[in-house]
Short mmCIF file of C-alpha atoms in Angstrom, two decimals:
data_model
loop_
_atom_site.label_atom_id
_atom_site.label_comp_id
_atom_site.label_asym_id
_atom_site.label_seq_id
_atom_site.Cartn_x
_atom_site.Cartn_y
_atom_site.Cartn_z
CA MET A 35 -15.79 -49.46 -160.21
CA THR A 36 -13.88 -46.39 -159.10
CA SER A 37 -12.25 -44.63 -162.43
CA ASP A 38 -9.36 -43.06 -160.44
CA ALA A 39 -7.75 -42.98 -157.61
CA PHE A 40 -4.18 -41.13 -156.30
CA ILE A 41 -1.37 -42.40 -154.98
CA TRP A 42 0.43 -41.29 -152.05
CA VAL A 43 3.70 -41.76 -150.99
CA TRP A 44 5.96 -41.18 -147.91
CA LEU A 45 9.28 -39.87 -149.05
CA PRO A 46 12.46 -40.97 -147.38
CA GLY A 47 12.82 -39.97 -143.53
CA ASP A 48 9.38 -38.38 -143.43
CA ALA A 49 6.67 -39.62 -141.14
CA GLU A 50 3.55 -37.98 -142.98
CA PRO A 51 2.64 -38.47 -147.14
CA VAL A 52 2.22 -36.82 -149.94
CA VAL A 53 0.24 -37.00 -152.82
CA CYS A 54 2.37 -38.10 -156.13
CA GLY A 55 0.26 -38.70 -158.78
CA ARG A 56 -3.01 -40.00 -160.05
CA LEU A 57 -4.17 -43.49 -161.49
CA ARG A 58 -6.88 -43.87 -163.99
CA ASP A 59 -8.75 -46.73 -165.70
CA PHE A 60 -8.63 -46.58 -169.41
CA ASP A 61 -10.55 -49.76 -169.76
CA GLY A 62 -9.02 -52.10 -167.98
CA GLU A 63 -5.73 -50.90 -168.20
CA LEU A 64 -4.29 -48.88 -165.36
CA ARG A 65 -2.14 -45.62 -166.71
CA PHE A 66 -0.41 -43.39 -163.74
CA ALA A 67 0.84 -39.73 -164.24
CA TYR A 68 2.82 -37.51 -161.67
CA GLY A 69 0.87 -34.35 -160.27
CA ARG A 70 2.48 -31.34 -161.16
CA GLY A 71 3.04 -30.15 -157.30
CA TYR A 72 4.78 -33.56 -156.82
CA LEU A 73 6.92 -32.94 -159.73
CA GLU A 74 8.26 -29.46 -158.12
CA ARG A 75 9.04 -30.96 -155.03
CA GLU A 76 12.49 -30.74 -154.40
CA SER A 77 12.47 -34.40 -152.20
CA ALA A 78 10.44 -36.00 -155.09
CA ILE A 79 11.54 -39.60 -156.23
CA ALA A 80 10.50 -41.52 -159.32
CA LEU A 81 8.43 -44.45 -157.90
CA ASP A 82 10.53 -46.40 -161.15
CA PRO A 83 13.08 -44.76 -162.79
CA ARG A 84 12.61 -47.10 -165.91
CA GLU A 85 8.73 -47.62 -165.59
CA LEU A 86 7.45 -44.08 -164.20
CA PRO A 87 10.53 -41.86 -164.80
CA LEU A 88 9.56 -38.54 -163.10
CA SER A 89 8.41 -36.72 -165.87
CA ALA A 90 4.74 -35.11 -167.01
CA GLY A 91 2.27 -37.06 -168.70
CA TRP A 92 0.37 -40.54 -168.84
CA PHE A 93 2.34 -43.45 -168.52
CA ARG A 94 0.98 -47.15 -169.59
CA PRO A 95 2.50 -50.34 -168.10
CA ARG A 96 4.57 -52.19 -170.06
CA ILE A 97 2.77 -55.35 -170.44
CA GLY A 98 -0.57 -56.15 -168.69
CA GLU A 99 -3.13 -53.95 -166.61
CA MET A 100 -1.50 -51.75 -164.36
CA PRO A 101 2.98 -50.78 -163.59
CA GLY A 102 4.98 -52.84 -161.78
CA ILE A 103 5.56 -50.65 -158.97
CA ILE A 104 1.82 -50.25 -158.56
CA ARG A 105 1.34 -53.80 -158.73
CA ASP A 106 3.88 -54.07 -155.81
CA ALA A 107 1.27 -52.20 -154.06
CA SER A 108 -2.06 -54.26 -154.96
CA PRO A 109 -2.96 -57.69 -152.85
CA ASP A 110 -1.94 -61.15 -154.10
CA ALA A 111 -3.77 -64.24 -153.27
CA TRP A 112 -4.90 -64.07 -150.03
CA GLY A 113 -5.86 -60.70 -149.93
CA ARG A 114 -7.88 -61.19 -152.87
CA ARG A 115 -9.95 -63.82 -151.01
CA VAL A 116 -9.91 -61.41 -147.88
CA LEU A 117 -11.45 -58.76 -150.52
CA HIS A 118 -14.15 -61.02 -152.03
CA HIS A 119 -14.88 -62.19 -148.43
CA ARG A 120 -14.97 -58.83 -147.53
CA PHE A 121 -17.71 -57.58 -150.45
CA PRO A 122 -19.22 -60.63 -151.88
CA SER A 123 -21.91 -59.08 -154.14
CA ASP A 124 -18.85 -56.40 -156.15
CA SER A 125 -17.48 -57.54 -159.09
CA LEU A 126 -13.71 -56.07 -158.23
CA ALA A 127 -11.77 -54.62 -160.81
CA GLU A 128 -7.87 -53.85 -160.58
CA MET A 129 -8.62 -50.40 -159.25
CA ASP A 130 -11.01 -51.56 -156.39
CA PHE A 131 -8.28 -54.13 -155.20
CA LEU A 132 -5.77 -51.25 -154.91
CA VAL A 133 -8.46 -49.14 -153.59
CA ARG A 134 -9.86 -51.23 -151.09
CA THR A 135 -6.71 -52.83 -149.67
CA GLY A 136 -6.53 -52.25 -145.98
CA PRO A 137 -4.55 -48.53 -145.36
CA ASP A 138 -1.01 -50.00 -143.36
CA ARG A 139 -0.01 -51.70 -146.64
CA ILE A 140 3.88 -52.99 -147.80
CA GLY A 141 6.24 -50.54 -149.01
CA ALA A 142 5.62 -46.80 -148.83
CA MET A 143 2.76 -46.24 -150.70
CA GLU A 144 -1.22 -46.20 -150.66
CA VAL A 145 -3.67 -45.55 -152.80
CA ASN A 146 -6.25 -43.27 -151.89
CA ARG A 147 -9.69 -41.47 -153.23
CA SER A 148 -8.71 -37.98 -152.12
CA LYS A 149 -6.45 -36.19 -154.19
CA THR A 150 -6.03 -33.10 -151.11
CA ALA A 151 -6.14 -34.88 -148.00
CA TYR A 152 -4.72 -38.82 -146.90
CA ALA A 153 -7.60 -40.28 -145.62
CA PRO A 154 -7.36 -44.22 -144.72
CA ASP A 155 -10.69 -46.03 -143.27
CA GLU A 156 -11.49 -46.19 -139.90
CA TRP A 157 -10.79 -50.02 -138.66
CA THR A 158 -10.40 -51.73 -134.73
CA PRO A 159 -7.34 -53.28 -134.22
CA ALA A 160 -7.85 -57.10 -132.63
CA THR A 161 -6.01 -59.11 -131.14
CA LEU A 162 -3.64 -61.87 -132.01
CA ASP A 163 -6.68 -64.33 -131.34
CA GLU A 164 -9.51 -62.65 -132.92
CA LEU A 165 -6.99 -62.25 -136.32
CA ALA A 166 -6.71 -65.81 -135.99
CA SER A 167 -9.70 -67.35 -135.81
CA ALA A 168 -11.01 -64.58 -138.68
CA ALA A 169 -8.46 -65.93 -140.98
CA ASP A 170 -9.55 -69.50 -140.40
CA ARG A 171 -13.19 -68.49 -140.59
CA VAL A 172 -12.45 -67.00 -144.35
CA GLU A 173 -11.05 -70.00 -145.15
CA ARG A 174 -13.89 -71.96 -144.84
CA GLY A 175 -15.94 -68.99 -145.99
CA GLU A 176 -17.88 -68.20 -142.94
CA PRO A 177 -19.25 -64.83 -142.32
CA LEU A 178 -16.97 -62.33 -139.85
CA PRO A 179 -18.55 -59.38 -137.60
CA GLU A 180 -17.61 -55.98 -139.17
CA PRO A 181 -14.73 -55.02 -136.64
CA LEU A 182 -13.09 -58.23 -137.44
CA ASP A 183 -13.96 -57.92 -141.62
CA ASP A 184 -12.01 -55.03 -141.04
CA ALA A 185 -9.27 -55.82 -139.30
CA LEU A 186 -8.39 -58.10 -140.99
CA LEU A 187 -8.61 -55.99 -144.57
CA HIS A 188 -6.26 -54.10 -142.97
CA GLY A 189 -3.50 -56.89 -144.07
CA SER A 190 -5.19 -57.52 -147.28
CA SER A 191 -1.87 -55.91 -148.96
CA VAL A 192 0.39 -58.59 -147.72
CA GLY A 193 1.96 -60.65 -150.47
CA GLY A 194 1.32 -64.82 -150.98
CA ALA A 195 -1.88 -67.38 -150.92
CA ARG A 196 -1.43 -67.99 -147.38
CA PRO A 197 -3.45 -66.26 -144.33
CA LYS A 198 -1.67 -63.73 -142.74
CA ALA A 199 -2.63 -60.20 -140.94
CA LEU A 200 -0.52 -57.59 -139.47
CA ILE A 201 -0.32 -57.05 -136.33
CA ASP A 202 0.84 -53.71 -134.09
CA GLY A 203 3.43 -53.25 -131.59
CA ALA A 204 4.80 -50.35 -128.87
CA ARG A 205 7.93 -50.58 -130.67
CA ALA A 206 7.62 -52.37 -134.30
CA LYS A 207 5.33 -53.53 -136.77
CA TYR A 208 4.84 -57.63 -137.70
CA ILE A 209 3.24 -60.24 -140.16
CA ALA A 210 1.71 -62.60 -138.73
CA LYS A 211 1.52 -65.82 -140.44
CA PHE A 212 -1.09 -68.27 -139.65
CA SER A 213 -0.91 -72.32 -140.56
CA SER A 214 -3.66 -73.46 -142.45
CA GLY A 215 -6.61 -75.73 -142.46
CA THR A 216 -4.92 -77.33 -145.77
CA ASP A 217 -1.23 -77.76 -144.67
CA VAL A 218 -0.68 -81.23 -144.58
CA TYR A 219 2.70 -80.53 -142.43
CA PRO A 220 3.87 -78.28 -140.19
CA VAL A 221 4.61 -75.54 -142.18
CA ILE A 222 4.66 -72.70 -140.01
CA ARG A 223 7.12 -74.30 -137.66
CA CYS A 224 9.10 -75.53 -141.05
CA GLU A 225 9.44 -71.81 -141.47
CA TYR A 226 10.70 -70.68 -138.50
CA ALA A 227 13.14 -73.80 -138.73
CA ALA A 228 14.09 -72.08 -141.93
CA MET A 229 14.26 -68.84 -140.87
CA TRP A 230 16.72 -70.12 -137.54
CA LEU A 231 19.03 -72.01 -139.88
CA ALA A 232 19.33 -68.59 -142.20
CA ARG A 233 20.92 -66.45 -139.39
CA ARG A 234 22.97 -69.36 -138.68
CA CYS A 235 24.30 -69.21 -142.12
CA GLY A 236 24.85 -65.39 -142.42
CA VAL A 237 21.56 -65.33 -144.13
CA ASP A 238 19.64 -61.64 -143.32
CA VAL A 239 16.62 -62.24 -142.21
CA PRO A 240 14.21 -59.94 -140.15
CA ARG A 241 13.54 -60.60 -136.06
CA PHE A 242 10.90 -63.30 -135.90
CA LYS A 243 8.93 -65.71 -133.42
CA LEU A 244 6.69 -68.59 -133.08
CA LEU A 245 3.37 -68.20 -131.26
CA ARG A 246 -0.01 -70.02 -130.60
CA SER A 247 -3.00 -68.91 -131.23
CA MET A 248 -6.50 -70.45 -131.47
CA GLY A 249 -4.78 -73.84 -131.69
CA LYS A 250 -2.62 -72.66 -134.61
CA ASP A 251 0.58 -71.98 -135.03
CA VAL A 252 1.58 -68.22 -135.90
CA LEU A 253 4.87 -66.63 -136.96
CA LEU A 254 5.84 -63.29 -136.04
CA VAL A 255 8.29 -61.48 -138.64
CA GLU A 256 9.13 -58.05 -137.87
CA ARG A 257 8.44 -55.84 -140.85
CA PHE A 258 11.40 -53.75 -142.28
CA ASP A 259 9.69 -51.21 -144.38
CA ARG A 260 8.58 -49.66 -141.12
CA GLU A 261 11.19 -47.07 -138.91
CA ARG A 262 9.77 -45.90 -135.58
CA GLY A 263 10.56 -42.71 -135.57
CA GLU A 264 10.52 -39.15 -133.13
CA SER A 265 7.62 -38.34 -134.98
CA GLY A 266 5.47 -41.42 -135.94
CA TRP A 267 6.41 -44.40 -137.66
CA ARG A 268 8.43 -43.95 -141.09
CA ARG A 269 7.60 -46.02 -144.10
CA ARG A 270 10.50 -47.69 -146.60
CA PHE A 271 9.64 -48.22 -150.47
CA LEU A 272 9.77 -51.17 -151.52
CA ALA A 273 10.01 -52.96 -154.81
CA SER A 274 9.98 -56.52 -155.76
CA SER A 275 12.34 -57.69 -158.08
CA LEU A 276 9.78 -58.92 -160.07
CA THR A 277 9.21 -55.30 -160.88
CA THR A 278 13.18 -54.49 -160.77
CA GLN A 279 13.66 -57.07 -163.32
CA GLY A 280 10.88 -55.65 -165.69
CA LEU A 281 8.49 -58.94 -165.56
CA HIS A 282 4.69 -59.35 -166.00
CA GLU A 283 3.37 -61.65 -163.41
CA THR A 284 2.65 -63.73 -166.84
CA GLU A 285 6.79 -63.82 -167.22
CA ALA A 286 8.00 -65.10 -164.07
CA ARG A 287 9.25 -68.07 -164.98
CA TRP A 288 11.92 -66.12 -167.16
CA ALA A 289 13.31 -64.38 -163.53
CA SER A 290 16.65 -65.11 -162.96
CA TYR A 291 19.03 -64.62 -159.80
CA LEU A 292 21.72 -64.08 -162.33
CA ASP A 293 19.77 -61.17 -163.82
CA LEU A 294 19.03 -59.69 -160.04
CA ALA A 295 22.77 -59.70 -159.84
CA GLY A 296 23.68 -57.48 -162.79
CA PHE A 297 21.08 -55.04 -161.65
CA ILE A 298 22.45 -55.08 -158.27
CA ARG A 299 25.93 -54.20 -160.71
CA ARG A 300 24.07 -51.68 -161.90
CA TYR A 301 21.84 -49.94 -160.07
CA GLY A 302 22.90 -51.16 -156.48
CA ALA A 303 23.98 -48.75 -153.38
CA SER A 304 26.19 -51.34 -152.05
CA PRO A 305 26.70 -54.16 -155.36
CA GLU A 306 29.71 -56.26 -153.70
CA ALA A 307 28.09 -57.03 -150.67
CA ASP A 308 24.62 -57.16 -151.76
CA ASN A 309 25.23 -59.35 -154.91
CA ALA A 310 27.44 -61.35 -151.48
CA ALA A 311 24.42 -61.78 -150.29
CA LEU A 312 22.14 -62.74 -153.15
CA PHE A 313 24.30 -65.77 -153.89
CA ARG A 314 23.97 -66.76 -150.07
CA ARG A 315 20.58 -66.62 -150.25
CA MET A 316 20.46 -68.73 -153.21
CA VAL A 317 22.49 -71.37 -152.21
CA PHE A 318 20.76 -71.49 -148.56
CA ASN A 319 17.09 -71.83 -150.61
CA ILE A 320 18.66 -74.98 -152.70
CA VAL A 321 20.36 -76.39 -149.42
CA ILE A 322 16.79 -76.24 -147.26
CA GLY A 323 14.54 -76.88 -149.98
CA ASN A 324 12.79 -73.99 -150.60
CA THR A 325 11.83 -74.28 -154.07
CA ASP A 326 9.05 -71.37 -153.55
CA ASP A 327 11.96 -68.41 -154.24
CA HIS A 328 9.91 -66.34 -156.73
CA ALA A 329 10.81 -63.10 -158.01
CA ARG A 330 8.01 -61.71 -155.59
CA ASN A 331 10.12 -63.25 -152.67
CA HIS A 332 13.08 -61.35 -152.93
CA SER A 333 12.43 -57.12 -152.56
CA PHE A 334 14.90 -54.09 -152.56
CA PHE A 335 14.58 -50.89 -150.99
CA TRP A 336 14.29 -47.73 -152.76
CA ASP A 337 15.31 -44.34 -151.68
CA GLY A 338 15.10 -42.41 -154.96
CA ARG A 339 19.06 -42.72 -156.24
CA HIS A 340 20.25 -46.48 -155.10
CA TYR A 341 18.57 -50.10 -154.39
CA ARG A 342 19.32 -52.35 -151.72
CA LEU A 343 18.85 -55.65 -150.94
CA THR A 344 16.26 -56.23 -148.38
CA PRO A 345 16.18 -59.05 -145.35
CA ALA A 346 15.32 -62.48 -147.04
CA TYR A 347 11.79 -63.72 -146.04
CA ASP A 348 9.43 -66.63 -147.23
CA ILE A 349 11.99 -69.14 -146.70
CA CYS A 350 10.25 -72.18 -146.05
CA PRO A 351 11.56 -76.20 -147.30
CA MET A 352 8.94 -77.67 -149.44
CA LEU A 353 8.12 -81.22 -148.56
CA ARG A 354 8.73 -83.17 -152.16
CA SER A 355 9.04 -86.87 -152.65
CA GLY A 356 11.74 -86.90 -155.52
CA LEU A 357 15.50 -85.74 -155.30
CA THR A 358 15.27 -83.48 -158.64
CA ALA A 359 13.82 -80.24 -158.00
CA ASN A 360 14.05 -76.60 -159.86
CA GLN A 361 13.95 -73.43 -158.03
CA ALA A 362 11.44 -70.49 -159.05
CA MET A 363 14.08 -68.54 -160.74
CA VAL A 364 16.91 -69.11 -162.92
CA VAL A 365 20.46 -70.30 -160.38
CA GLY A 366 23.18 -70.92 -163.05
CA ALA A 367 24.07 -72.09 -166.57
CA GLU A 368 22.00 -75.07 -165.99
CA GLY A 369 18.92 -72.44 -165.61
CA ARG A 370 16.88 -73.07 -162.31
CA PRO A 371 17.88 -77.06 -161.44
CA SER A 372 18.30 -77.15 -157.55
CA THR A 373 22.12 -78.33 -157.51
CA LEU A 374 25.15 -76.70 -155.88
CA ARG A 375 26.83 -77.54 -158.87
CA ASN A 376 24.45 -75.12 -160.69
CA ALA A 377 24.76 -72.68 -158.30
CA LEU A 378 28.36 -72.57 -158.28
CA SER A 379 28.50 -72.20 -162.46
CA GLU A 380 28.09 -68.49 -162.47
CA ALA A 381 29.48 -67.87 -158.94
CA GLY A 382 31.42 -64.93 -160.79
CA VAL A 383 28.60 -63.07 -161.81
CA PHE A 384 27.94 -62.54 -158.02
CA GLY A 385 31.61 -61.68 -158.22
CA LEU A 386 32.80 -64.43 -155.91
CA SER A 387 35.91 -66.82 -157.09
CA PRO A 388 35.31 -70.22 -157.60
CA ALA A 389 37.22 -71.05 -154.69
CA SER A 390 35.28 -68.57 -152.38
CA ALA A 391 31.92 -69.66 -153.59
CA ARG A 392 33.08 -73.02 -153.11
CA GLU A 393 34.06 -72.34 -149.65
CA GLY A 394 31.36 -70.76 -148.82
CA VAL A 395 28.83 -73.25 -150.06
CA ASP A 396 30.95 -76.43 -148.41
CA ALA A 397 30.41 -73.99 -144.81
CA MET A 398 26.93 -73.34 -145.25
CA VAL A 399 26.18 -77.43 -145.89
CA GLN A 400 28.28 -78.18 -142.66
CA THR A 401 26.31 -75.75 -140.74
CA VAL A 402 22.62 -77.06 -141.72
CA GLU A 403 24.14 -80.64 -141.57
CA SER A 404 25.48 -80.02 -138.15
CA GLU A 405 22.31 -77.29 -136.85
CA TRP A 406 19.45 -78.69 -138.24
CA PRO A 407 18.52 -81.36 -135.13
CA ASP A 408 18.55 -77.94 -133.10
CA ALA A 409 16.76 -75.98 -135.49
CA ALA A 410 14.10 -78.89 -135.71
CA ASP A 411 13.81 -78.26 -131.90
CA ALA A 412 13.25 -74.93 -131.45
CA ALA A 413 10.48 -75.09 -134.05
CA GLY A 414 9.35 -77.43 -131.67
CA LEU A 415 9.08 -80.00 -134.64
CA THR A 416 8.46 -84.05 -133.49
CA ARG A 417 11.50 -86.39 -134.15
CA VAL A 418 9.41 -88.00 -137.24
CA GLN A 419 8.64 -84.22 -138.67
CA SER A 420 12.34 -83.63 -138.13
CA ASP A 421 13.94 -86.63 -140.12
CA LEU A 422 11.18 -86.93 -142.68
CA LEU A 423 12.42 -83.36 -144.06
CA ARG A 424 15.99 -84.03 -143.43
CA ARG A 425 15.22 -86.82 -145.43
CA ALA A 426 13.45 -85.52 -148.52
CA THR A 427 14.07 -82.10 -148.15
CA VAL A 428 16.79 -80.44 -146.59
CA LEU A 429 20.48 -81.18 -148.00
CA SER A 430 18.25 -83.39 -150.06
CA PRO A 431 20.81 -85.61 -151.83
CA GLY A 432 19.20 -84.53 -155.26
CA ILE A 433 21.19 -80.94 -154.45
CA PHE A 434 24.88 -82.73 -154.85
CA TYR A 435 23.99 -84.58 -157.80
#
């Protein structure tokens, strides 16, 4: 087990990383300390101004095994599955997951063994077909050739439980999301349809496209945490809403859109615009039946002074049989129930008047109602699949209760 590691960061606007501080394992609890050289930099920013303020000394996690912002850089279920597949004989601790994750993780942090030179592990880029095949073999528990193992490991920091990988283009970088052998409905095509509709409803989403690879659906989503500059790729610092709300994974059920709105009012660079966007995103999730809107599926850009809401991501109708449902986060005065009445109950928290909020909800319902057939066609859903989703999930009768 690795006892010490070093956090490297890409400061805003920079194309090269600097060492930020040391991460040390204290009997399973990971503590962080900023380096003296980093604290003396004029351009230094706090990784998290509340849990890890810019000062000397060891910081203990508020709860759990590591500070929340560092947990944001650690792999989730799929990434951990890839790492267990890559190192089957090792007993992996949290520090190992951080250190062994691929070198292009989401956000502007990397975890490295060296404190003097950033030295990511070598890896050979793979084609989309190769990555799709590799993800499929991991799902089936089959061994991989080492180059493919390394290429899939490269994308192991991407969050979530579904198979995915990272793809580099000439002018952009992408997250490739693959269909799974366990899917009982066309999840990837449904996500494409939802993203297509989100754009029509005024929800800010990254660029995306639907492809086929090795007989599987693949959704390519452009990474918004990377910017191409004259001197190379620049990274944008991200913080999940779970971290900004000061919550641990075990406390995720307490996450709330209302608390996020309060956070934006206090720390946001554009509180009025971001809160209106957050309300629109929350309502859209209810309207299309995306109940997997948990706190890691919302993030903020962090520039050292203010937070800005990132584009929306991981928006997908969740097939269900009953009329009633709950969102993953608190929506309004009634808690988590997936109803428009609940969403409208606390519109003022988002800076909206009851009339303007109602007008926006009605317009969104009308847009989804009229354009769902086109969204389903664009995604290549069959008529049966489209009708099933429309009856059970998209504009479910339950949301109007």
